[in-house]
Amino acid sequence: MKFFLDTAELDEIRDLAATGLVDGVTTNPSLIAKSGRDFIDAVREICEVVDGPVSAEVTATDADSMIAEGRHLAAIAPNVTVKVPLTPDGLKACRRLADDGTMVNVTLCFSAAQALLAAKAGANFISPFVGRLDDIGADGMELIADIVDIYAAYPQFETEVLVASVRHVNHVIESAKLGADVATLPPQVLRQMFKHPLTDKGLAAFLADWEKTGQRILSEAPATHSLSHDAEPARRRA
Ligand code: G3P
């Protein structure tokens, strides 16, 4: 399963990309607004940090303007994936951009019917929003199961299921069990995935026992670069 980061925060992307676990990035207009960054500059910088697909969303609502915006965004870097909304105009733009050879992510998907249309329109990714479905009392994971089943029945579809609007680790695990191709994770969800109290406890015990031996593996301490997050609390406490 591929992990994308769902953020436009460069510091977070740099920090987590250093783990080698980040396969791409997704942004949307709300995330760009939250970052306070210039959209084009932010996308360019993210593309320099991450080799995989970086989604940048159009904001026009008619197909011709979406295509023009999409071509402008695609010219920023070869790994830009143009994000279009799941509307009739969005899917028209999807087809044209896909025919240009541009990667397209169809976003704001809330039904299996919509996912079927996006695959027929040549989308590289379909983004079902599981958290927002859960928010209204529906079942986001049921939608992922339906889309995975439908796409599996038609091997000619190359569209990858990109689970979006992820709110917690269980969304990721359930999506992985269903065989979804990608999950786009808010940074705090990826950080949470590292954590288990028994890992912290076990590591603290190993280090305490090792200290008693008085041994060192290396004679000199190597220069270290540790992640500036909570993934390794025991190591930092030790
Ligand atoms: O990138 C789209 C999606 O992941 C948004 O998530 O939390 O705003 O529903 P959320």
mmCIF file of C-alpha atoms and ligand atoms in Angstrom, residues 6-7 26-28 30-31 57 83 105 107-108 110 127-132 135 162-167 184-186, ligand 1:
data_model
loop_
_atom_site.group_PDB
_atom_site.id
_atom_site.type_symbol
_atom_site.label_atom_id
_atom_site.label_comp_id
_atom_site.label_asym_id
_atom_site.label_seq_id
_atom_site.Cartn_x
_atom_site.Cartn_y
_atom_site.Cartn_z
ATOM 1 C CA ASP A 6 -2.394 14.958 2.888
ATOM 2 C CA THR A 7 -0.875 18.357 3.629
ATOM 3 C CA THR A 26 -2.093 15.389 -1.901
ATOM 4 C CA THR A 27 -3.142 18.996 -1.488
ATOM 5 C CA ASN A 28 -6.473 20.724 -1.911
ATOM 6 C CA SER A 30 -8.336 24.227 1.868
ATOM 7 C CA LEU A 31 -4.885 22.818 2.703
ATOM 8 C CA GLU A 57 -6.356 20.800 -7.512
ATOM 9 C CA LYS A 83 -6.929 16.970 -9.131
ATOM 10 C CA ASN A 105 -6.800 12.397 -9.412
ATOM 11 C CA THR A 107 -11.605 13.988 -5.901
ATOM 12 C CA LEU A 108 -14.744 14.418 -3.786
ATOM 13 C CA PHE A 110 -18.766 9.702 -2.198
ATOM 14 C CA SER A 127 -10.324 9.763 -4.019
ATOM 15 C CA PRO A 128 -13.228 8.491 -1.894
ATOM 16 C CA PHE A 129 -13.584 10.629 1.267
ATOM 17 C CA VAL A 130 -14.105 8.117 4.058
ATOM 18 C CA GLY A 131 -14.026 10.501 7.040
ATOM 19 C CA ARG A 132 -16.647 12.826 5.609
ATOM 20 C CA ASP A 135 -19.225 12.207 9.719
ATOM 21 C CA LEU A 162 -6.737 6.548 -3.043
ATOM 22 C CA VAL A 163 -8.421 6.602 0.363
ATOM 23 C CA ALA A 164 -8.864 10.252 1.391
ATOM 24 C CA SER A 165 -10.332 12.145 4.327
ATOM 25 C CA VAL A 166 -8.510 9.720 6.617
ATOM 26 C CA ARG A 167 -9.060 10.574 10.280
ATOM 27 C CA THR A 184 -3.423 9.829 1.897
ATOM 28 C CA LEU A 185 -2.627 10.556 5.505
ATOM 29 C CA PRO A 186 -2.680 13.701 7.595
HETATM 30 O O1 G3P B 1 -7.428 15.819 0.386
HETATM 31 C C1 G3P B 1 -8.784 15.592 0.550
HETATM 32 C C2 G3P B 1 -9.194 15.003 1.876
HETATM 33 O O2 G3P B 1 -8.241 14.113 2.363
HETATM 34 C C3 G3P B 1 -9.767 15.955 2.853
HETATM 35 O O3 G3P B 1 -9.939 15.427 4.139
HETATM 36 O O4 G3P B 1 -10.303 15.744 6.551
HETATM 37 O O5 G3P B 1 -10.904 17.599 4.961
HETATM 38 O O6 G3P B 1 -12.267 15.519 5.068
HETATM 39 P P1 G3P B 1 -10.903 16.108 5.227
#
